[in-house]
Short mmCIF file of N, CA and C in Angstrom, two decimals:
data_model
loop_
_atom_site.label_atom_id
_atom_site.label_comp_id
_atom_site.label_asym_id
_atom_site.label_seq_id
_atom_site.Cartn_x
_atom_site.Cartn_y
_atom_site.Cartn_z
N UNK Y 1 174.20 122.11 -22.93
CA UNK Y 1 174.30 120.67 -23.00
C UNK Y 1 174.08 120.08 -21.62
N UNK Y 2 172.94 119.02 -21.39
CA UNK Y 2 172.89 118.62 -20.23
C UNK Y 2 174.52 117.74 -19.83
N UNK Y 3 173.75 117.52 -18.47
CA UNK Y 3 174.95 116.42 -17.98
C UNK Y 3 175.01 114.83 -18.61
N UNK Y 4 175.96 114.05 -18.53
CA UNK Y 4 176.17 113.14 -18.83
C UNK Y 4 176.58 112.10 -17.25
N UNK Y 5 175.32 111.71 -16.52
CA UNK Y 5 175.44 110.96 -15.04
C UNK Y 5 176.07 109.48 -15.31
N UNK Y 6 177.32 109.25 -14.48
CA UNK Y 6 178.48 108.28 -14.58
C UNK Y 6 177.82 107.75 -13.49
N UNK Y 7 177.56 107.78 -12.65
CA UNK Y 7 177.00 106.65 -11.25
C UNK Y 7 175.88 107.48 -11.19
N UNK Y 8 174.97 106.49 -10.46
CA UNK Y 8 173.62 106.99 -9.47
C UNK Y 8 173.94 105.81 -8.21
N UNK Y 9 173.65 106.63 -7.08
CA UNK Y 9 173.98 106.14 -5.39
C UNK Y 9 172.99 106.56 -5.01
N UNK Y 10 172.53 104.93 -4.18
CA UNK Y 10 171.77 105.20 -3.05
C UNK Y 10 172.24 105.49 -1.71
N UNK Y 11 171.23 106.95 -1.33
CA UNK Y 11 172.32 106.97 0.10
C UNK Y 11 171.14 106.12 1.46
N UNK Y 12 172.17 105.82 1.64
CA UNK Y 12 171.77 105.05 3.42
C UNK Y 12 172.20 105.69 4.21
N UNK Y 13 171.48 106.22 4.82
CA UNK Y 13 171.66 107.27 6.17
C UNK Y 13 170.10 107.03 6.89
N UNK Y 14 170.48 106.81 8.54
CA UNK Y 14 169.52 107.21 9.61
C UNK Y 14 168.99 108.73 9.27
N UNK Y 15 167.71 108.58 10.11
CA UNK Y 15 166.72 109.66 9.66
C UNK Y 15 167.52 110.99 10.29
N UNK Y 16 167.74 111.21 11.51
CA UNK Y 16 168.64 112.28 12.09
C UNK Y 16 169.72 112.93 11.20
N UNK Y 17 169.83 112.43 10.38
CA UNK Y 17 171.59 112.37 9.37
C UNK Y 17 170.38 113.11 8.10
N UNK Y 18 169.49 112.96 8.25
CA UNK Y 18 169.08 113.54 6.63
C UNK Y 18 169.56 114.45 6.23
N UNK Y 19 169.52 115.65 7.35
CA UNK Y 19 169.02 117.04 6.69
C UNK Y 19 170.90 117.44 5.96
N UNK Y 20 172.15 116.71 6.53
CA UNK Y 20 173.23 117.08 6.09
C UNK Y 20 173.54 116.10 5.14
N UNK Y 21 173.09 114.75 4.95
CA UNK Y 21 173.32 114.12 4.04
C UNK Y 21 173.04 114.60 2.42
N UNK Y 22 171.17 115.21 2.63
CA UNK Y 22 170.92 116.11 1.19
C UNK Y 22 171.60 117.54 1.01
N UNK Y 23 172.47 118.09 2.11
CA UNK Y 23 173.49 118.73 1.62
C UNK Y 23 174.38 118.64 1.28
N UNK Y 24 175.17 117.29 1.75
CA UNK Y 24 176.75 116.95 1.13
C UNK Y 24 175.74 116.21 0.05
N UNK Y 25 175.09 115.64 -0.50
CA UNK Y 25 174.82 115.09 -2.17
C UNK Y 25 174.26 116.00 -2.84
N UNK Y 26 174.10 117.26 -2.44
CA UNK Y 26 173.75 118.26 -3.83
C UNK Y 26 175.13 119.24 -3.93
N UNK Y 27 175.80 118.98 -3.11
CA UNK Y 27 177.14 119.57 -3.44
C UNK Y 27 177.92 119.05 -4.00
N UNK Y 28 177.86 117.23 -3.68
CA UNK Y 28 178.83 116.72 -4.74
C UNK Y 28 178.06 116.40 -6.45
N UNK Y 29 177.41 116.87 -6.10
CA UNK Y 29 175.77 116.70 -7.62
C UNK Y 29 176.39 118.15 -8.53
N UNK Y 30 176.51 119.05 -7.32
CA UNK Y 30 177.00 120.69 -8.47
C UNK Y 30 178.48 120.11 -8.96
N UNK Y 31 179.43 119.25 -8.34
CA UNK Y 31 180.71 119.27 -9.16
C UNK Y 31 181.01 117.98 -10.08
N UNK Y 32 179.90 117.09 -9.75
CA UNK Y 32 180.79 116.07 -10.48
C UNK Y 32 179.34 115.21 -11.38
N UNK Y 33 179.48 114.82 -12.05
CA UNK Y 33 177.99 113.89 -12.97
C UNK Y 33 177.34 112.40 -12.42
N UNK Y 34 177.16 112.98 -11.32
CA UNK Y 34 176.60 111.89 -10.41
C UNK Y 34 174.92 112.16 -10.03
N UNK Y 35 174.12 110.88 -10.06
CA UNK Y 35 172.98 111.29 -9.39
C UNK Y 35 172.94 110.49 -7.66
N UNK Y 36 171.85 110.75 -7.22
CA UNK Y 36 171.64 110.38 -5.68
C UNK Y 36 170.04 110.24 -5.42
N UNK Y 37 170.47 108.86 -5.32
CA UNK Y 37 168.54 108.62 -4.98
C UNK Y 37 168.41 108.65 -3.18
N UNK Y 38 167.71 109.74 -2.53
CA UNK Y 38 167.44 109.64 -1.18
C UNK Y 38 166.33 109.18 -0.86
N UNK Y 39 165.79 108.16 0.13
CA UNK Y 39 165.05 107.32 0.24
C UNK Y 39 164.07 108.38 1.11
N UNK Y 40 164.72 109.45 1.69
CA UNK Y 40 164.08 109.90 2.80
C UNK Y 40 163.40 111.45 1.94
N UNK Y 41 163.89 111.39 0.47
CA UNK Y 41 163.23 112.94 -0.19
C UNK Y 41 162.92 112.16 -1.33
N UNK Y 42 163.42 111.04 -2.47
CA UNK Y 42 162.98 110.42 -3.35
C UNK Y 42 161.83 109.46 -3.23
N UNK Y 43 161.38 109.52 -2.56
CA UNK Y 43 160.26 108.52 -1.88
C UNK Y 43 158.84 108.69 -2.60
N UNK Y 44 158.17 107.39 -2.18
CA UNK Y 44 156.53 107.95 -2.95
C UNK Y 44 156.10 108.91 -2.57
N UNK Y 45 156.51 109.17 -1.24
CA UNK Y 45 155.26 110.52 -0.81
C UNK Y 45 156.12 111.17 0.14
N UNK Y 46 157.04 112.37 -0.71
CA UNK Y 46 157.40 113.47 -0.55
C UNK Y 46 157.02 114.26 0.19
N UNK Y 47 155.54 114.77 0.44
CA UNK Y 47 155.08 115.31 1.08
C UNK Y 47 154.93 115.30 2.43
N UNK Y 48 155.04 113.88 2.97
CA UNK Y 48 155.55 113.53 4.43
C UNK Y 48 156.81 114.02 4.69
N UNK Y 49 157.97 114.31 4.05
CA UNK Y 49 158.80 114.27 4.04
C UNK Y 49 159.01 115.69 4.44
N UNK Y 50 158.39 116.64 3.61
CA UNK Y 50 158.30 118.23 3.96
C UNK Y 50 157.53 118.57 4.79
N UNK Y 51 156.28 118.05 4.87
CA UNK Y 51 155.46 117.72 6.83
C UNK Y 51 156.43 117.61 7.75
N UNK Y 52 156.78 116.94 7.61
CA UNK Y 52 158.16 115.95 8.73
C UNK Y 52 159.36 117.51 8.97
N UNK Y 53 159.65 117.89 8.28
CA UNK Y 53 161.16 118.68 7.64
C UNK Y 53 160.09 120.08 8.48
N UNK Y 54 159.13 120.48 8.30
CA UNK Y 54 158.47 121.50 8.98
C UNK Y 54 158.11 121.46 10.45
N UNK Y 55 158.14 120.14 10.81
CA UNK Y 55 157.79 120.28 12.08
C UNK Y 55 156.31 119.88 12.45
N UNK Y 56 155.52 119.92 10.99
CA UNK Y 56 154.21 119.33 11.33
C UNK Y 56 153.40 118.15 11.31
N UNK Y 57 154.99 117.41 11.37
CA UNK Y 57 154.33 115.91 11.50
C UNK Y 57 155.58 115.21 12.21
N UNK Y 58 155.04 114.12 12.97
CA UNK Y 58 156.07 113.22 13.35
C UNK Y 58 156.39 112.33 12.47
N UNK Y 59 157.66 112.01 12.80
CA UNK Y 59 158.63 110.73 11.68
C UNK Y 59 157.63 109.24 11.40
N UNK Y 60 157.00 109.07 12.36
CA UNK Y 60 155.98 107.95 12.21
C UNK Y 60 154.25 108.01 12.20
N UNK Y 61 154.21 109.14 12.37
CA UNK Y 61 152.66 109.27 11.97
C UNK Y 61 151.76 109.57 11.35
N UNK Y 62 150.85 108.62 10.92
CA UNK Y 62 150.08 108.23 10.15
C UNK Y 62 150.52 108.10 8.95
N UNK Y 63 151.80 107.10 9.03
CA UNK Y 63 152.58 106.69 8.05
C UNK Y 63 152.19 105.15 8.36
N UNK Y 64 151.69 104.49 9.65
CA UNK Y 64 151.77 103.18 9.84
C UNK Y 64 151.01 102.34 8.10
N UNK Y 65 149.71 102.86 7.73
CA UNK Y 65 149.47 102.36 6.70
C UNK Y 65 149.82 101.76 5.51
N UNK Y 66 151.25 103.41 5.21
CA UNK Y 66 152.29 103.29 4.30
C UNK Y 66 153.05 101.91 4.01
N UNK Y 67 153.78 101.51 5.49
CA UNK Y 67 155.02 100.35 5.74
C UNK Y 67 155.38 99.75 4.35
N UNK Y 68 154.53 99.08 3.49
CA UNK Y 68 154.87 98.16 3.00
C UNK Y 68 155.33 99.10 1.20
N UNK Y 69 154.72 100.20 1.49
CA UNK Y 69 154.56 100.92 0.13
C UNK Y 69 156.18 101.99 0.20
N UNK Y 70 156.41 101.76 1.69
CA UNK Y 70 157.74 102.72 1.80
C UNK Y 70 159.02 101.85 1.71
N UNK Y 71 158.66 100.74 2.02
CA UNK Y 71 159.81 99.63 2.10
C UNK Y 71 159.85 98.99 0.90
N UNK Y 72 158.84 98.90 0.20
CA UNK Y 72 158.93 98.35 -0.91
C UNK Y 72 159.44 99.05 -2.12
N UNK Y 73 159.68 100.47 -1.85
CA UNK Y 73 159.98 102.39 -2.82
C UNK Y 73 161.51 101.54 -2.80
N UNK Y 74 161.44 101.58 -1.61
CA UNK Y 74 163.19 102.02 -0.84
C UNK Y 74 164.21 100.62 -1.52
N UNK Y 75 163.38 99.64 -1.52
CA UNK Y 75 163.87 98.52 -1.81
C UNK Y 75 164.29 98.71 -3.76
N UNK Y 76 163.23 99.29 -4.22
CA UNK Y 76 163.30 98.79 -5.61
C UNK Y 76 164.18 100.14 -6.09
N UNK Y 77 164.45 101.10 -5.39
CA UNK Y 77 165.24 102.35 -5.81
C UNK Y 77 166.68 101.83 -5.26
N UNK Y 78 166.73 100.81 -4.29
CA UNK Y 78 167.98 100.59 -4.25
C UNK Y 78 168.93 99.58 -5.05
N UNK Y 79 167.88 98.68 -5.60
CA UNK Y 79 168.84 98.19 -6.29
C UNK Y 79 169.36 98.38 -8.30
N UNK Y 80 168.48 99.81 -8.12
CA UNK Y 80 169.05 100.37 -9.31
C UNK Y 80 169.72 101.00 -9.35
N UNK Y 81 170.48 101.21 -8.10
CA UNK Y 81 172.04 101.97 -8.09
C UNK Y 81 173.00 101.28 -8.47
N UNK Y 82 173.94 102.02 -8.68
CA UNK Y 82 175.39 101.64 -8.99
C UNK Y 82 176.26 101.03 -8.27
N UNK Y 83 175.95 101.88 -7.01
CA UNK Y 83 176.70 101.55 -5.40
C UNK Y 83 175.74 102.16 -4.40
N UNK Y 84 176.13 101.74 -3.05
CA UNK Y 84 175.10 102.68 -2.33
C UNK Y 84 176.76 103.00 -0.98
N UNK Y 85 175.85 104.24 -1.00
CA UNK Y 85 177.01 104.89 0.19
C UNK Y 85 176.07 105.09 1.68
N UNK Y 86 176.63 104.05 2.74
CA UNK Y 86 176.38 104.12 3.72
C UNK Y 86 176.83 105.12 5.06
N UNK Y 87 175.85 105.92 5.46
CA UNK Y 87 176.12 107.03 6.64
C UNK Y 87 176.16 106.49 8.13
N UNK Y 88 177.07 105.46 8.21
CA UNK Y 88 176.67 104.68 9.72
C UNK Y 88 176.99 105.70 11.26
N UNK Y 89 176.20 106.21 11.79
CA UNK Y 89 176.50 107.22 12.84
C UNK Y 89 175.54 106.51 14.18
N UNK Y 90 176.52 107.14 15.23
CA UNK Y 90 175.70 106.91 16.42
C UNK Y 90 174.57 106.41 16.08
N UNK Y 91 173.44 107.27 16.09
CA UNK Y 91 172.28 107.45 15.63
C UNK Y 91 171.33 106.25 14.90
N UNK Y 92 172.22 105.47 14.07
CA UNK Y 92 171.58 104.22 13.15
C UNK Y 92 170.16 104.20 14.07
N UNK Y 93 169.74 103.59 12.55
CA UNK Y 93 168.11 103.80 12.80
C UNK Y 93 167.89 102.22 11.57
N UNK Y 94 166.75 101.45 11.58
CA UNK Y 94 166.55 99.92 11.46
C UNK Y 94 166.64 99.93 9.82
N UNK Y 95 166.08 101.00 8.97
CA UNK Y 95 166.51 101.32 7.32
C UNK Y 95 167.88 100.87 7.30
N UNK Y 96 168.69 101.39 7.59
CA UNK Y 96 170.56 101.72 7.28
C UNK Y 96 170.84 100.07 7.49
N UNK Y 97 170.97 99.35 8.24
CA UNK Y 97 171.64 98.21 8.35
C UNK Y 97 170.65 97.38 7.53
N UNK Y 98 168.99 97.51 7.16
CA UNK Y 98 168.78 96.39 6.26
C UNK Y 98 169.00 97.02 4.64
N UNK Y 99 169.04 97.98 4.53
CA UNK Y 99 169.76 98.53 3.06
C UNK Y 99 170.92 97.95 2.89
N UNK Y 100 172.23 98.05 3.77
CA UNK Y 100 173.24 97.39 3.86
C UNK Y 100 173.05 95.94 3.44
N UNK Y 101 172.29 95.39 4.31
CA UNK Y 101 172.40 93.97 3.98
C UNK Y 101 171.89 93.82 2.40
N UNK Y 102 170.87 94.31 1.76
CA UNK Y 102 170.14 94.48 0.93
C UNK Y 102 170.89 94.63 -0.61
N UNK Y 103 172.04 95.79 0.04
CA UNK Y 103 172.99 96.03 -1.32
C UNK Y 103 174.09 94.84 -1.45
N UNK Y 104 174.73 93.90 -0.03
CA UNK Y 104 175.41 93.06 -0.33
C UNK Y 104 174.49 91.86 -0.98
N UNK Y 105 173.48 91.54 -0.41
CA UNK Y 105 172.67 90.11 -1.17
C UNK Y 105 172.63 90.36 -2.52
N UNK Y 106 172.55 91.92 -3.10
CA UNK Y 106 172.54 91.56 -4.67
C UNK Y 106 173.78 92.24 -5.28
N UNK Y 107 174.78 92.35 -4.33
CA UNK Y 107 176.42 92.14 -5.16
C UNK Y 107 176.42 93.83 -5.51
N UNK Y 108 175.86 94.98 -4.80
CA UNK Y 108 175.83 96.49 -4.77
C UNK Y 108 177.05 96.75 -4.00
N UNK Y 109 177.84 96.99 -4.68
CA UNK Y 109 179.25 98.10 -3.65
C UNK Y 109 178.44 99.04 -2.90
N UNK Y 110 178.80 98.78 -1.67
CA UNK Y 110 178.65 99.63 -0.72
C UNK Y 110 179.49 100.20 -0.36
N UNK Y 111 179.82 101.37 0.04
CA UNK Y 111 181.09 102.56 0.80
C UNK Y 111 180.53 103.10 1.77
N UNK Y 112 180.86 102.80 3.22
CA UNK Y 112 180.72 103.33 4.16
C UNK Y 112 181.33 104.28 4.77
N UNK Y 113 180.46 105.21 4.95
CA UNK Y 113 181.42 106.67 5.68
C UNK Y 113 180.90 106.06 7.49
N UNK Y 114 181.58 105.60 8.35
CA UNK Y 114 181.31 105.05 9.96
C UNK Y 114 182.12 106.20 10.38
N UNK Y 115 181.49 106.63 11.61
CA UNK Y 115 182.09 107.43 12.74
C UNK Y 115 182.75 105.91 13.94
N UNK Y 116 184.20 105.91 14.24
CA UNK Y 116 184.42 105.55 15.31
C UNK Y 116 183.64 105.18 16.57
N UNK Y 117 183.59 104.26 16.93
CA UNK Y 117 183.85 102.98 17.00
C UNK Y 117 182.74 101.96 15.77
N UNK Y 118 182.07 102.76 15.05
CA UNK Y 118 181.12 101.99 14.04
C UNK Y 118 182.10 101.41 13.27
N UNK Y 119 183.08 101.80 12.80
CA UNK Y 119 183.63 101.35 11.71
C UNK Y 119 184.45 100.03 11.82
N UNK Y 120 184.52 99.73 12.90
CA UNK Y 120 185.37 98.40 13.35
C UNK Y 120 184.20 97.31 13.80
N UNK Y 121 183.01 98.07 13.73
CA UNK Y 121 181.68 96.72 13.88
C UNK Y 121 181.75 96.04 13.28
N UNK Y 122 181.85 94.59 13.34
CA UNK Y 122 182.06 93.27 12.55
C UNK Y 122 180.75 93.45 11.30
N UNK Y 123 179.49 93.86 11.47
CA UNK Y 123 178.60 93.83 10.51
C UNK Y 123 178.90 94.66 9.47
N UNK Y 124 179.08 95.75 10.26
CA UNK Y 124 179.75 97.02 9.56
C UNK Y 124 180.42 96.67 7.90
N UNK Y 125 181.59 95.90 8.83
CA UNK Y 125 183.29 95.58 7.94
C UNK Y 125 182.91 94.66 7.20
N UNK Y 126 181.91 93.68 7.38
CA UNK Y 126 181.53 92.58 6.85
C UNK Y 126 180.84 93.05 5.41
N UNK Y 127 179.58 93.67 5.55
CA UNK Y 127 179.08 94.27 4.37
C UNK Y 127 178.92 95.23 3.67
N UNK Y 128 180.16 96.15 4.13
CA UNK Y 128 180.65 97.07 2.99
C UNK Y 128 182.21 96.72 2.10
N UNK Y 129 181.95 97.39 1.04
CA UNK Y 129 183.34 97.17 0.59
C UNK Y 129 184.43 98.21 0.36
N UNK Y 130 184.44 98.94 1.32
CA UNK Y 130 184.97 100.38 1.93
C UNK Y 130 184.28 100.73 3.12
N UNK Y 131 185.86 101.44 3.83
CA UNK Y 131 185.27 102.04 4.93
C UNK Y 131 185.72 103.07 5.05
N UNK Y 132 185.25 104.06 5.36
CA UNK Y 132 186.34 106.00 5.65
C UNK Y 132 184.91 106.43 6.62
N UNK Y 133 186.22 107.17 7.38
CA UNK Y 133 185.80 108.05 8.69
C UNK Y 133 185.04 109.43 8.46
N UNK Y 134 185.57 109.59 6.71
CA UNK Y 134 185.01 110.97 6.56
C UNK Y 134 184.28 110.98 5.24
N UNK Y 135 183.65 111.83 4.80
CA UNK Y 135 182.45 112.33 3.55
C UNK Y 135 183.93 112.24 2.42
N UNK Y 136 184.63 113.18 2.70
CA UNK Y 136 185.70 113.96 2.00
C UNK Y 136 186.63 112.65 2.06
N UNK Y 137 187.28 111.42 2.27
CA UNK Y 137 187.50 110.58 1.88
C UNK Y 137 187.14 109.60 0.78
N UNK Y 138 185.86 109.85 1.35
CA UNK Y 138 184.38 108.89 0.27
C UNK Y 138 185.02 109.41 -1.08
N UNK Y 139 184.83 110.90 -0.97
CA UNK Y 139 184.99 111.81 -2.37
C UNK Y 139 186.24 111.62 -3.02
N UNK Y 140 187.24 110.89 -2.74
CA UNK Y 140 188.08 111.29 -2.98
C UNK Y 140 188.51 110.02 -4.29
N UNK Y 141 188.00 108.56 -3.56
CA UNK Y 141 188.28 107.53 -3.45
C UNK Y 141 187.12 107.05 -5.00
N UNK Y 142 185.98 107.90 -4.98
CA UNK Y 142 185.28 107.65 -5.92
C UNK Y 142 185.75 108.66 -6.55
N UNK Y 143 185.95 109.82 -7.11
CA UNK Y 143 186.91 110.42 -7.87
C UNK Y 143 187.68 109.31 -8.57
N UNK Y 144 188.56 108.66 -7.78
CA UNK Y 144 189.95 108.41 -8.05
C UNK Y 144 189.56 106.68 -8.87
N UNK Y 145 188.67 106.15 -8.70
CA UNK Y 145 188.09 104.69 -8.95
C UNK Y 145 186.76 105.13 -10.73
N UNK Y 146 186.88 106.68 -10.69
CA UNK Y 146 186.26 106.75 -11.64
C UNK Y 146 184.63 106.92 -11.57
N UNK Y 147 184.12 106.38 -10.63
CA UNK Y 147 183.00 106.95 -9.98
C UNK Y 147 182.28 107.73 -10.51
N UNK Y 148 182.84 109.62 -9.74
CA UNK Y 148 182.35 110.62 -9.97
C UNK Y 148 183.07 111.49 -10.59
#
C-alpha cells in the first residue's frame, strides 16, 4: 500500500545548505508521510544540478539564460505547498529571503530553522510563523501540530 502524503514543504535553503538539507528531508520522508519539493533538485533542469553536485559546473554558469525559467519553477512550486520551511544560515543566499517573502504575501506558514543571531533578525521574525534553532525542533513541533 502506497503512502498517504499529509503535507508537501517547500524547502528554502541557501545553495551551500543543499547538500544536508536533501539529507535531513529524505530522512524525515523515510519516517513520516510527508513530501518535499527542493528548488535546488526539483527544478526544471536537474541536470545542472548534478553538473553542479559533480564539480563540473559552476553554480551560475551558463545558467544566465535560464533566470526567468528558474525563478519562475521556484515560484510556482512554492506556492503549492502546504508550508514552506526556511534554512536561514550564515550563508543566506538572495532565493531564501525572496521565497520567504513570497510564502508570507500568499498567507504560506513558514517555519524557520535560524542559526543565532539570524533568528532575532527583524525580517526574519517578521515573516515566519515559527522560529527554532534546530532541524529536530522543526520535527518535533510539526509532529505535534499534525503536520507530519
Amino acid at each position: 500500500m502506497g503512502k498517504y502524503i499529509i503535507s508537501t514543504f517547500y524547502l528554502s535553503h541557501p545553495f551551500p545548505s543543499r547538500r544536508w538539507v536533501k539529507a535531513w528531508s529524505e530522512e524525515i520522508q523515510e519516517k513520516y508521510y510527508v513530501k518535499f519539493i527542493n528548488p535546488f533538485y526539483d527544478s526544471s533542469s536537474p541536470e545542472d544540478m548534478t553538473m553542479i553536485d559533480k564539480g563540473l559546473k559552476d553554480q551560475y554558469e551558463d545558467r544566465g539564460y535560464k533566470y526567468k525559467q528558474i525563478v519562475n519553477n521556484d515560484k510556482r512550486l512554492l506556492v503549492m505547498a502546504d508550508a514552506v520551511i526556511v534554512f536561514a544560515t550564515p550563508h543566506i543566499t538572495w532565493g531564501t529571503p525572496m521565497e520567504m517573502l513570497l510564502a508570507y504575501q500568499n498567507h504560506i506558514p513558514t517555519f524557520t530553522v535560524a542559526d543565532p543571531p539570524l533568528d532575532q533578525h527583524p525580517w526574519i521574525k517578521y515573516h515566519s510563523t515559527h522560529i527554532w534553532p534546530q532541524p529536530q525542533e522543526l520535527e518535533a513541533y510539526l509532529y505535534h501540530i499534525g503536520y507530519i
